[in-house]
Every structure is written in structure tokens, then in C-alpha cells.
Tab-separated table of N, CA, C and O in Angstrom:
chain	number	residue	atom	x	y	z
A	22	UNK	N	170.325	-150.887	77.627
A	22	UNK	CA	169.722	-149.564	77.758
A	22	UNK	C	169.556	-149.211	79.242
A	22	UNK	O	169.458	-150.146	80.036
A	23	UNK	N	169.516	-147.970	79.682
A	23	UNK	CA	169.563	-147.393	80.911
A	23	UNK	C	167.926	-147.125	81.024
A	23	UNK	O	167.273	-146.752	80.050
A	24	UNK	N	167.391	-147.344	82.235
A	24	UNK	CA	165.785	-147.358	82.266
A	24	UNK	C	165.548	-145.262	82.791
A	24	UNK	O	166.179	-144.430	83.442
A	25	UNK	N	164.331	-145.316	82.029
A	25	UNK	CA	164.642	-143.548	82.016
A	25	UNK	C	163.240	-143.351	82.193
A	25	UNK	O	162.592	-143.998	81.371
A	26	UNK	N	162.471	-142.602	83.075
A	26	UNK	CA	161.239	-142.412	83.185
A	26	UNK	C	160.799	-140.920	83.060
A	26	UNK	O	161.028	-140.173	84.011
A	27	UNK	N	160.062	-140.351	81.727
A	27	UNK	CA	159.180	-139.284	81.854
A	27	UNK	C	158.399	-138.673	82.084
A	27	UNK	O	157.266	-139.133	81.940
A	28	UNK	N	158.566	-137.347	82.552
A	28	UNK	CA	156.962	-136.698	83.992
A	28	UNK	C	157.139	-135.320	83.705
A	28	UNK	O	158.301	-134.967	83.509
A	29	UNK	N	156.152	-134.375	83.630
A	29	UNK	CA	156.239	-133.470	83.602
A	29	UNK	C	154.975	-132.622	82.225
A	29	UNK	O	154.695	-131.428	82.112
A	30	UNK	N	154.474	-133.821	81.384
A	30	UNK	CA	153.929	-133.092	80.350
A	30	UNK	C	152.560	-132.330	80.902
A	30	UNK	O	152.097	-132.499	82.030
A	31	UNK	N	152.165	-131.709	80.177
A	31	UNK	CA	150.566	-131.300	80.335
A	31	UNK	C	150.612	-130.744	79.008
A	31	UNK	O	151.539	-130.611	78.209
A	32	UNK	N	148.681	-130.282	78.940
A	32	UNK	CA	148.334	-129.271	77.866
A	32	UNK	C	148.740	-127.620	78.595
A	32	UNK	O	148.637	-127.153	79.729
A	33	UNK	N	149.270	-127.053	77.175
A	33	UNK	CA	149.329	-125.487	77.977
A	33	UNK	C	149.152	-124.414	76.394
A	33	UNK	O	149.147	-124.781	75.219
A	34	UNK	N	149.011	-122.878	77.047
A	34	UNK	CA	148.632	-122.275	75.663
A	34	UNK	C	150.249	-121.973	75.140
A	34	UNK	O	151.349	-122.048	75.687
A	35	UNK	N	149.683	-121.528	73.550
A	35	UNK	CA	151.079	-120.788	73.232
A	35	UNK	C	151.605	-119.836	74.000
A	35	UNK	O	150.917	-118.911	74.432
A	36	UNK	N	152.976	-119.972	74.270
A	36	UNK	CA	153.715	-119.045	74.460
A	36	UNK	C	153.942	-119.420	75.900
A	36	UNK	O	154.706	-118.700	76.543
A	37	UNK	N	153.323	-120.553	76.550
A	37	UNK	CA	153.386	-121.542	77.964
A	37	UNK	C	154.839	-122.066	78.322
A	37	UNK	O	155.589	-122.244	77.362
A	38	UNK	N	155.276	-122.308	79.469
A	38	UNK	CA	156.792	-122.875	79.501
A	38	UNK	C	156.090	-123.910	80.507
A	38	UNK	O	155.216	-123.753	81.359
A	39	UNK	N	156.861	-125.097	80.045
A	39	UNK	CA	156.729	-126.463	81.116
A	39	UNK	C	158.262	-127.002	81.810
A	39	UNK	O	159.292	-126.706	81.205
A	40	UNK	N	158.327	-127.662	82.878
A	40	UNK	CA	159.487	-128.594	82.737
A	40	UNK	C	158.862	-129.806	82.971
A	40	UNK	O	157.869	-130.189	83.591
A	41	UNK	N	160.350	-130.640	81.816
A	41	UNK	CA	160.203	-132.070	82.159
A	41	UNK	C	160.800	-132.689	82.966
A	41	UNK	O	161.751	-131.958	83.243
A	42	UNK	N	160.896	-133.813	83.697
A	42	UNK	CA	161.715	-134.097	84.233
A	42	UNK	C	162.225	-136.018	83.729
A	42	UNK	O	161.345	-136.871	83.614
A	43	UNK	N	162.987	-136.185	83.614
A	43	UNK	CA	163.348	-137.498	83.209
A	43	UNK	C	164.634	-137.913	84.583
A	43	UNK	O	165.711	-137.543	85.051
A	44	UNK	N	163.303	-139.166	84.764
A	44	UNK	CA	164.684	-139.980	86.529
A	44	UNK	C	164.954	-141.057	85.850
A	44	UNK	O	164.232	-141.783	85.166
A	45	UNK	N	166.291	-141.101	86.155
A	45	UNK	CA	167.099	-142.223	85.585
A	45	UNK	C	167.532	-143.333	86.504
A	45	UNK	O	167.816	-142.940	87.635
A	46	UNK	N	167.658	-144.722	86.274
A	46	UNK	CA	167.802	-145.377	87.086
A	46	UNK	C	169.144	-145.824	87.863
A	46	UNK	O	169.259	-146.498	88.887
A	47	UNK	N	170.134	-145.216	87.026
A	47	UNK	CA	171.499	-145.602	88.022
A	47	UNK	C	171.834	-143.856	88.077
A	47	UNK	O	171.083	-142.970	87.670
A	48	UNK	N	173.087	-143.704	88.660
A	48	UNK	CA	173.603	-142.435	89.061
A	48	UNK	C	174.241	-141.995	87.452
A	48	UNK	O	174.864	-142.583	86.568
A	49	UNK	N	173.699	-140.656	87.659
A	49	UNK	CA	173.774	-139.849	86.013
A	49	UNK	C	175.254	-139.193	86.103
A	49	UNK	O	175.612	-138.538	85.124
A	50	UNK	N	176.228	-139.329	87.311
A	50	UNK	CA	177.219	-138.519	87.543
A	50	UNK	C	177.864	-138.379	86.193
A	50	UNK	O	177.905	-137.342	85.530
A	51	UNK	N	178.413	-139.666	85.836
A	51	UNK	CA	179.438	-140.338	84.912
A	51	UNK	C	178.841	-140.776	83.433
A	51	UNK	O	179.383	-141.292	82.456
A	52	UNK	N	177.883	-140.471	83.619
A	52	UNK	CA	177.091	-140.636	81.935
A	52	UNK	C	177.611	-139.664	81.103
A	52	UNK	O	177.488	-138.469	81.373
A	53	UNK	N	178.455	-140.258	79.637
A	53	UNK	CA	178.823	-139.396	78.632
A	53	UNK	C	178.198	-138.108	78.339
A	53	UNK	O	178.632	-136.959	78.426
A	54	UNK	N	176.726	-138.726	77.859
A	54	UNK	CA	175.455	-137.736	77.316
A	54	UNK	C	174.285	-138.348	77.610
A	54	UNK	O	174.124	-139.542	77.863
A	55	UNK	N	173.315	-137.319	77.559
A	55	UNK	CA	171.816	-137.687	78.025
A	55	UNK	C	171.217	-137.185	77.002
A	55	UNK	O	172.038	-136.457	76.443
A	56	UNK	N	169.944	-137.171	76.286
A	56	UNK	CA	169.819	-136.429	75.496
A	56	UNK	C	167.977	-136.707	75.513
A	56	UNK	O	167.365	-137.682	75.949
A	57	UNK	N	167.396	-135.325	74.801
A	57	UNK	CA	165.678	-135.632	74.717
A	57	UNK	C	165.721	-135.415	73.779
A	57	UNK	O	166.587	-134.838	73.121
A	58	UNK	N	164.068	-136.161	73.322
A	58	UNK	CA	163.639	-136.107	71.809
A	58	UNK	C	162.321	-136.307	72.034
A	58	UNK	O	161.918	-136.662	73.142
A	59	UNK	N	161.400	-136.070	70.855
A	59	UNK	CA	160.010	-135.937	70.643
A	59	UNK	C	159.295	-136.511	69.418
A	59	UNK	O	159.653	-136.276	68.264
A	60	UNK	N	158.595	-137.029	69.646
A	60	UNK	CA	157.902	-137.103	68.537
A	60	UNK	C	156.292	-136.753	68.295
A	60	UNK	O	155.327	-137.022	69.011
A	61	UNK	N	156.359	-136.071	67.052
A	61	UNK	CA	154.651	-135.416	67.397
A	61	UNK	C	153.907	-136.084	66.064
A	61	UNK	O	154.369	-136.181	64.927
A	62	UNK	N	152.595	-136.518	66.569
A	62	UNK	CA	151.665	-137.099	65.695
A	62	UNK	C	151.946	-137.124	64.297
A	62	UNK	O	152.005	-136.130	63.574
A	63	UNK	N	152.172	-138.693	63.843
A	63	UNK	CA	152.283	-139.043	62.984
A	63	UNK	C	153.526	-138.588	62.031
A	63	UNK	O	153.668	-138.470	60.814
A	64	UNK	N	154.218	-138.423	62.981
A	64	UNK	CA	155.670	-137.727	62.589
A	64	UNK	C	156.806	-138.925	63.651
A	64	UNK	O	156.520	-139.492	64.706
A	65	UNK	N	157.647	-138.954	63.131
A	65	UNK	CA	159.260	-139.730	63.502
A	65	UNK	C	159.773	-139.023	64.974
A	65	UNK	O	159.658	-137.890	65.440
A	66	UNK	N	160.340	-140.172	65.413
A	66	UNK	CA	160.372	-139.444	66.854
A	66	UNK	C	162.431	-138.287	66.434
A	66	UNK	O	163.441	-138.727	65.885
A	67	UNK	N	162.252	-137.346	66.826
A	67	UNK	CA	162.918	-136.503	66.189
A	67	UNK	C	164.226	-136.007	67.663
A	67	UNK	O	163.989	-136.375	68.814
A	68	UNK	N	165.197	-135.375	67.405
A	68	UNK	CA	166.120	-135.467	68.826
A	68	UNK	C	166.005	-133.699	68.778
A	68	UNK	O	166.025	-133.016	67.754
A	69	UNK	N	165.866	-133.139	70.382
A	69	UNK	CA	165.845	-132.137	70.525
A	69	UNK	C	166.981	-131.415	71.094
A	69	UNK	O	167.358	-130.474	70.396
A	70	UNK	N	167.970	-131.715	72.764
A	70	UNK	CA	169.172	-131.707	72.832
A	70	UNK	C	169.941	-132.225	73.525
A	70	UNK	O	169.279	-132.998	74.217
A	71	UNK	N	171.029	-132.298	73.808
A	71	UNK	CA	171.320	-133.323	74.827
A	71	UNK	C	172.710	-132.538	75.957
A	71	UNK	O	173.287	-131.485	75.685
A	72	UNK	N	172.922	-133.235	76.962
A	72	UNK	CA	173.686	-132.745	77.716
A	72	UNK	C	175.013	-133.832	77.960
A	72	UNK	O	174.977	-135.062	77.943
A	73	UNK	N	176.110	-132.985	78.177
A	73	UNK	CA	177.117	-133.835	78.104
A	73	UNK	C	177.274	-134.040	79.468
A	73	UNK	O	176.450	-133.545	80.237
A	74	UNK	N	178.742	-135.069	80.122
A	74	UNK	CA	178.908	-134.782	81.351
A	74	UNK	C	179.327	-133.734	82.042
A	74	UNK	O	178.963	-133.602	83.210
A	75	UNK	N	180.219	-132.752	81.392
A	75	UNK	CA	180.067	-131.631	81.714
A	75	UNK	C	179.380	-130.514	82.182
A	75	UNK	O	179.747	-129.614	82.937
A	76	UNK	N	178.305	-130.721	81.601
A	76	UNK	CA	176.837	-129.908	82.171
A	76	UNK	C	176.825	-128.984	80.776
A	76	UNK	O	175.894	-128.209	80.555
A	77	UNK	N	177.881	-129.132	79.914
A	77	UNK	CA	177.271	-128.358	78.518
A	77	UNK	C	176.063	-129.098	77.706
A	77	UNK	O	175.906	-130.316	77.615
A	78	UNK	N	175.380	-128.242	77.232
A	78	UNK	CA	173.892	-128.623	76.302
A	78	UNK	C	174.278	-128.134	74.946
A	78	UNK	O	175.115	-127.269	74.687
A	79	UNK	N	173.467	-128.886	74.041
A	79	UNK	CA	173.311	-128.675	72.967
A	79	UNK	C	171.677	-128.838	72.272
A	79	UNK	O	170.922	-129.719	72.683
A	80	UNK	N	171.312	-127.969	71.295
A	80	UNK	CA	170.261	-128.214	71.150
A	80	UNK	C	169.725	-127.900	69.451
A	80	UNK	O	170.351	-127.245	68.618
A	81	UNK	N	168.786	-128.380	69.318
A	81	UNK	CA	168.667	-128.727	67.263
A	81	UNK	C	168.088	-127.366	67.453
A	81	UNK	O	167.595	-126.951	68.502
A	82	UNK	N	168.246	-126.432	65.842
A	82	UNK	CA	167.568	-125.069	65.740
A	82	UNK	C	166.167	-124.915	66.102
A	82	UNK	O	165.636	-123.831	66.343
A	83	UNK	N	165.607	-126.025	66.129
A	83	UNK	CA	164.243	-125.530	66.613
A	83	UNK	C	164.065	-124.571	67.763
A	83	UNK	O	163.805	-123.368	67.734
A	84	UNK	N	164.284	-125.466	68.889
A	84	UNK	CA	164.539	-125.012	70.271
A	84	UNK	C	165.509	-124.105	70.801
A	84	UNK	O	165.488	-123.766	71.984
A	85	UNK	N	166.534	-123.614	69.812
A	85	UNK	CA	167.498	-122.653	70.349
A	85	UNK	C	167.105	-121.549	70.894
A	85	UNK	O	166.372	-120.873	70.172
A	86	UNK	N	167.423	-120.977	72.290
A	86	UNK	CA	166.940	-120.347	73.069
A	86	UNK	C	165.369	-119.936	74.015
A	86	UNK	O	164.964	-119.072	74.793
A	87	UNK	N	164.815	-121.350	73.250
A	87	UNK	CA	163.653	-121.210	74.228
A	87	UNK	C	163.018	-122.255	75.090
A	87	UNK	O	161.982	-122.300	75.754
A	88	UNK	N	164.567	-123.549	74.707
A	88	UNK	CA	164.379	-124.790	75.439
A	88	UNK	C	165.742	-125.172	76.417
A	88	UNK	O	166.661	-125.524	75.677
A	89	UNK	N	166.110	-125.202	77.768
A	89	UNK	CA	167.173	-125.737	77.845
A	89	UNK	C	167.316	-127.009	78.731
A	89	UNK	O	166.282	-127.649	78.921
A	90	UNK	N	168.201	-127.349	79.165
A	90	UNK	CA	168.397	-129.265	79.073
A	90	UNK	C	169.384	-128.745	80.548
A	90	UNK	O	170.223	-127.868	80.341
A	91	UNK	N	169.254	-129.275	81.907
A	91	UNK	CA	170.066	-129.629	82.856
A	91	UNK	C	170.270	-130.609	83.598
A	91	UNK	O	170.463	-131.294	82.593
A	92	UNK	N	170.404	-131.290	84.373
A	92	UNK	CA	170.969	-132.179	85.219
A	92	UNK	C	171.148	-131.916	87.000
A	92	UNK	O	171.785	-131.041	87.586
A	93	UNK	N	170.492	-132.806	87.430
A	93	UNK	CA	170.825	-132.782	89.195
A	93	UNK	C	171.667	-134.307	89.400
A	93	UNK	O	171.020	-135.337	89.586
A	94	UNK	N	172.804	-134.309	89.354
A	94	UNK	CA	173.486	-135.456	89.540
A	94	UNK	C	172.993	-136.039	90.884
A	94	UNK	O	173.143	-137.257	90.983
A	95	UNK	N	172.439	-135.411	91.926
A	95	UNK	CA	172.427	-135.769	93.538
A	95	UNK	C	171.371	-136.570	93.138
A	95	UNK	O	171.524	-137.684	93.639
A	96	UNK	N	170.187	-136.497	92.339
A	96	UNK	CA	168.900	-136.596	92.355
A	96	UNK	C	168.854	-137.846	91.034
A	96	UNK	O	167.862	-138.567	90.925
A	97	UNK	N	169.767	-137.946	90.309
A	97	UNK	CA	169.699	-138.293	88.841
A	97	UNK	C	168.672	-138.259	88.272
A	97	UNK	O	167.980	-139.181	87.841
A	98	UNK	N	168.482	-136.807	88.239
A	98	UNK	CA	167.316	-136.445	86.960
A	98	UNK	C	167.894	-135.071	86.399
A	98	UNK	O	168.425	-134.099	86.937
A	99	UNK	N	167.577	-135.393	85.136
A	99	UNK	CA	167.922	-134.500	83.531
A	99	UNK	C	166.361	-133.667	83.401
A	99	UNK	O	165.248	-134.116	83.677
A	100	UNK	N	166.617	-132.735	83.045
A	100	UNK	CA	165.001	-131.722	83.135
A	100	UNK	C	165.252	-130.805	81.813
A	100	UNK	O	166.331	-130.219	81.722
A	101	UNK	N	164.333	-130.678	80.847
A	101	UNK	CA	164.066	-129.981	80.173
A	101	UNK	C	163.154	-129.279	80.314
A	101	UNK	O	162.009	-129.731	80.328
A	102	UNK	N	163.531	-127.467	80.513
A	102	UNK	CA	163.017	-126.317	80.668
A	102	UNK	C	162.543	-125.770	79.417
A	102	UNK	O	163.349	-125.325	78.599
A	103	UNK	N	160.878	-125.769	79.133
A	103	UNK	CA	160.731	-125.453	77.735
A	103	UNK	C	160.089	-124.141	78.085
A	103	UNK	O	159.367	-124.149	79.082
A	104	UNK	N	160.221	-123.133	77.494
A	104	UNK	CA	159.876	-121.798	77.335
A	104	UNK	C	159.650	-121.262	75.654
A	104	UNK	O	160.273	-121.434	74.607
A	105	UNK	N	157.909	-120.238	76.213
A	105	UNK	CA	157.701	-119.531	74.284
A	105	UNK	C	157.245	-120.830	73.955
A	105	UNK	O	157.645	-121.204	72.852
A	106	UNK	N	156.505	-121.666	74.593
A	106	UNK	CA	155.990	-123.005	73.450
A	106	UNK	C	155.006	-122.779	72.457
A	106	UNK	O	154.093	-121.953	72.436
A	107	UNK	N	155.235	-123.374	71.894
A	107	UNK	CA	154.468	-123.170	69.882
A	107	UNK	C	153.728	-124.333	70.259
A	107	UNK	O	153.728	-125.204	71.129
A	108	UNK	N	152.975	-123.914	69.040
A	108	UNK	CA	151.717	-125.608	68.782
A	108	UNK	C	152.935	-126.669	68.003
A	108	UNK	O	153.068	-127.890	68.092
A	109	UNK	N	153.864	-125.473	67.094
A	109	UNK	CA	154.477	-127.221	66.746
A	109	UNK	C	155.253	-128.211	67.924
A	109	UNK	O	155.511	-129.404	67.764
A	110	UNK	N	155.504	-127.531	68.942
A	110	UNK	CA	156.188	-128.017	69.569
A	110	UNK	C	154.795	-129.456	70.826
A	110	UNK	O	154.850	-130.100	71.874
A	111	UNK	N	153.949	-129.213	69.842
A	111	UNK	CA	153.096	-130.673	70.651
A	111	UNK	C	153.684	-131.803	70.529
A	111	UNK	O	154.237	-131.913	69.436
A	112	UNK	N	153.773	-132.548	71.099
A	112	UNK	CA	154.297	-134.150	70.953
A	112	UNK	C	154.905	-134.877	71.981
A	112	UNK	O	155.677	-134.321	72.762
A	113	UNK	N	154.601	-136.213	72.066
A	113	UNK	CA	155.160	-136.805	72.868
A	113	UNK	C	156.781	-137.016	73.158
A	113	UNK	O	157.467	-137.640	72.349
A	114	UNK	N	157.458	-136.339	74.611
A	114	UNK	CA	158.452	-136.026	74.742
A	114	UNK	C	159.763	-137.289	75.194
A	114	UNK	O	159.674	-137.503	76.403
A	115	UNK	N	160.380	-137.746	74.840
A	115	UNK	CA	161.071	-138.674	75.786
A	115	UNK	C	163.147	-138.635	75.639
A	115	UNK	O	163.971	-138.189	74.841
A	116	UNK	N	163.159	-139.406	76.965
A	116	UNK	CA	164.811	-139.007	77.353
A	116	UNK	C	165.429	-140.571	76.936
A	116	UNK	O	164.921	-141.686	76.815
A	117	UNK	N	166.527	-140.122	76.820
A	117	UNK	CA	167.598	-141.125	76.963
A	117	UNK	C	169.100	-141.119	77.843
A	117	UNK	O	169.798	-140.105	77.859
A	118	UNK	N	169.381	-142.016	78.356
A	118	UNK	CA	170.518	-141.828	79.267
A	118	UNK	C	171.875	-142.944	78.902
A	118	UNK	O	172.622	-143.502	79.706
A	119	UNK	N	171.865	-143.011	77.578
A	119	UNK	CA	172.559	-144.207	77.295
A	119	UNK	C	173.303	-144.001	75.299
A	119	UNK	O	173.614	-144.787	74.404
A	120	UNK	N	173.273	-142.306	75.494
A	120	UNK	CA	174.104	-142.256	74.223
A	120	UNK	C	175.405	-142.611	73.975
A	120	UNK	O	176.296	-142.291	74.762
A	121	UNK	N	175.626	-143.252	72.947
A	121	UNK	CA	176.882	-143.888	72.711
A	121	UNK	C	177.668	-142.245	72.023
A	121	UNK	O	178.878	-142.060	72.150
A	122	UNK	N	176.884	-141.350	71.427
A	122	UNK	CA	177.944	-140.419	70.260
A	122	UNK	C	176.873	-139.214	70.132
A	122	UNK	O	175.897	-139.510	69.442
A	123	UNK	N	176.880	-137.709	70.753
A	123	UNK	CA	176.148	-136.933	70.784
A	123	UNK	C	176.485	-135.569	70.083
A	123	UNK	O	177.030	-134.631	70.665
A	124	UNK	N	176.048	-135.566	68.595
A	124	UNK	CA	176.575	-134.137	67.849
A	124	UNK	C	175.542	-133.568	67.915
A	124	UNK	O	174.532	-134.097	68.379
A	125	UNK	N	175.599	-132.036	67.337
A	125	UNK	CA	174.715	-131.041	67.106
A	125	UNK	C	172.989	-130.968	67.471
A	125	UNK	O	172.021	-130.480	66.887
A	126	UNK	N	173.146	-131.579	68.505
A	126	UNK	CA	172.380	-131.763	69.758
A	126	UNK	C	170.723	-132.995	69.828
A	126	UNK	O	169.554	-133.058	70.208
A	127	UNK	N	172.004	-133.866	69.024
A	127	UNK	CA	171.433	-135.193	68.633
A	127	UNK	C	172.196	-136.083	69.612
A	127	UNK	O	173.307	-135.853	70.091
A	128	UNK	N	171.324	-137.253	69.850
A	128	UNK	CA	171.666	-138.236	70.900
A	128	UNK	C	171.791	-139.568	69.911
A	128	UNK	O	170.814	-140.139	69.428
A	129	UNK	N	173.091	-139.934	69.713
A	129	UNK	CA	172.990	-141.117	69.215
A	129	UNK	C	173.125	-142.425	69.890
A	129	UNK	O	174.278	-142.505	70.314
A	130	UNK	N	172.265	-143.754	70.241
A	130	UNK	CA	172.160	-144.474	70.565
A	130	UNK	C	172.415	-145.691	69.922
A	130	UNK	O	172.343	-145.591	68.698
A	131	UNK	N	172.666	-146.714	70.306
A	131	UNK	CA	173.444	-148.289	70.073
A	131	UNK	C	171.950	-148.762	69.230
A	131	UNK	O	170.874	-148.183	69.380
A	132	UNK	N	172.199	-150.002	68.285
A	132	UNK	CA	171.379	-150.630	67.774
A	132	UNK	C	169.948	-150.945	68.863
A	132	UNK	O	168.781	-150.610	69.067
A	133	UNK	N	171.213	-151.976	69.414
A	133	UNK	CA	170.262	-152.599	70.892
A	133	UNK	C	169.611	-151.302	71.338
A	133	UNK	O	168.422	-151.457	71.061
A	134	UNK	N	169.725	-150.453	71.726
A	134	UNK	CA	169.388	-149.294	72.839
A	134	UNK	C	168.196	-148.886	72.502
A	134	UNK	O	167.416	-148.404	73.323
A	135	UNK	N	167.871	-149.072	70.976
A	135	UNK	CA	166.940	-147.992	70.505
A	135	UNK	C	165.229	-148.760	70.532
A	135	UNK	O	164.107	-148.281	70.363
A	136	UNK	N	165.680	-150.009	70.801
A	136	UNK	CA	164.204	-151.010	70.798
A	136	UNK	C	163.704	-150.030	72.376
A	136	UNK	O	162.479	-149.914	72.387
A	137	UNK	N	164.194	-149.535	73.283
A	137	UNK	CA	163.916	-149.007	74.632
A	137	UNK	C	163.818	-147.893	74.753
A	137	UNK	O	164.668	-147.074	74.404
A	138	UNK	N	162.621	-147.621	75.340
A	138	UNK	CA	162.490	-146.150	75.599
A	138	UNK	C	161.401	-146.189	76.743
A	138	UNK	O	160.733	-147.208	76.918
A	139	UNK	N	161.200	-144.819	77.682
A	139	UNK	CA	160.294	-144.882	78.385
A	139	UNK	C	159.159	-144.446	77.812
A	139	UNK	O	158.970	-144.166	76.628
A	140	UNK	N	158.322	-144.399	78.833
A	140	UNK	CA	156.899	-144.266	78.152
A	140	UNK	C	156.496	-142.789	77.546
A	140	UNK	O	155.368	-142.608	77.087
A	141	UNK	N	157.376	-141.861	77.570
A	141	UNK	CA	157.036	-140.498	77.113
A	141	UNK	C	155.903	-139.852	78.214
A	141	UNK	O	155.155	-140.346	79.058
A	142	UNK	N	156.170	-138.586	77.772
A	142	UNK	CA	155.245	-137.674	78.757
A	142	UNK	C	154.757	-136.724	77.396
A	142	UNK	O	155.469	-136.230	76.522
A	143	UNK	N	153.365	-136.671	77.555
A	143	UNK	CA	152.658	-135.766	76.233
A	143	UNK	C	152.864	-133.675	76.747
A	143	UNK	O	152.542	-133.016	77.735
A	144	UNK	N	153.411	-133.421	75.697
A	144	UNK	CA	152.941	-132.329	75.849
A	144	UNK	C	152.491	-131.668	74.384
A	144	UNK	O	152.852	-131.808	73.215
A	145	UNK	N	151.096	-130.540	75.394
A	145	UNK	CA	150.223	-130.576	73.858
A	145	UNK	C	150.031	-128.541	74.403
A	145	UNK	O	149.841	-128.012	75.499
A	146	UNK	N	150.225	-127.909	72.843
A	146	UNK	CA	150.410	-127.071	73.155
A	146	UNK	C	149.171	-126.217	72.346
A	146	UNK	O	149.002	-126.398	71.140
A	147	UNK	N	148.389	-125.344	73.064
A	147	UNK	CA	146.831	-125.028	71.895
A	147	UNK	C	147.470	-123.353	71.748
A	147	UNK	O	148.287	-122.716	72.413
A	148	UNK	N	146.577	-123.015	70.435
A	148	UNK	CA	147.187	-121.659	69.701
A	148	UNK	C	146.009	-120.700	70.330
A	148	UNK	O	145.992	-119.496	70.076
């Protein structure tokens, strides 16, 4: 697994935009896909979207058009721009930099890969 660190959460009201930022530990130039996901209380940690090497994003219907996913290769950090946040959208947020196979803006990861994750960054969103 690629070591991936998350920053960026806070509490904010509805309709609040945050970014995240996820730094990765080797150079993100050449990475297939990157991808974020969340999981919110007492719920499965769930995939939100991911970015290819290209710099195209993809992202699950939730978030379509009010979340997007980029990349600073100089910097190797992946940032998710969340905008219009909802209360459902509370939960602890986290990245990955080590997808093996990335469809419909799911990050799929290796057996091994998935015991690893960073520590998440909370974001909590009040109505």
C-alpha cells in the first residue's frame, strides 16, 4: 500500500464547501488512479471518486456536480473540492493512492491494500 495522509476536515453548515487534501508519499505523477471514499457513522466505508492519471475524475451519483477530485503532481497531493454540503454527506473522509482497477468512480484496491488506510479527516456537516 502507498502511505496517504488526510487534512482538511472540519464541522461546517449545510450548503458549506471544504477542501481536502490527501499527501501521498511517493510522486503521484505515474499513479494509475487515486481515488476517495467515506464512511459515515455506523455505515461501511463507501467510494466517492477517483482520478485517473490523466487528470480525468469520476465520481458516484451522490456527489455529481458538487464534489470534484484534482491532483498537484509537483506537490503529490490529490484534493477533494466539496461544494452544497448536505448533513448526509458527514463522515469520515479518506484517500487512496494505490488502485489496482477504477470504474464508475470507485477505487478498487488489492486484497493486501485494503488492511491500510490513513487516518481519515472528519467532516461533519450541521442542517
Amino acid at each position: 500500500a502507498i502511505k496517504v495522509e488526510e487534512s482538511g476536515g472540519a464541522s461546517v453548515q449545510d450548503g458549506g464547501s471544504l477542501r481536502l487534501s490527501c499527501a501521498v508519499s511517493r510522486s503521484i505523477s505515474s499513479i494509475y488512479c487515486m481515488g476517495w471514499f467515506r464512511q459515515a457513522p455506523g455505515k461501511e466505508r463507501a467510494g466517492v471518486g477517483v482520478i485517473e492519471r490523466d487528470g480525468g475524475a469520476s465520481y458516484v451519483d451522490s456527489v455529481k456536480g458538487r464534489f470534484t477530485i484534482s491532483k498537484d503532481t509537483d506537490k503529490n497531493i490529490m484534493y477533494l473540492q466539496m461544494n452544497n454540503l448536505k448533513p448526509e454527506d458527514t463522515a469520515t473522509y479518506y484517500c487512496a493512492a494505490d488502485c489496482t482497477y477504477c470504474q464508475g468512480g470507485y477505487c478498487y484496491r488489492g486484497e493486501n491494500d485494503l488492511e491500510t488506510w490513513g487516518q481519515g479527516t472528519l467532516v461533519s456537516v450541521s442542517s
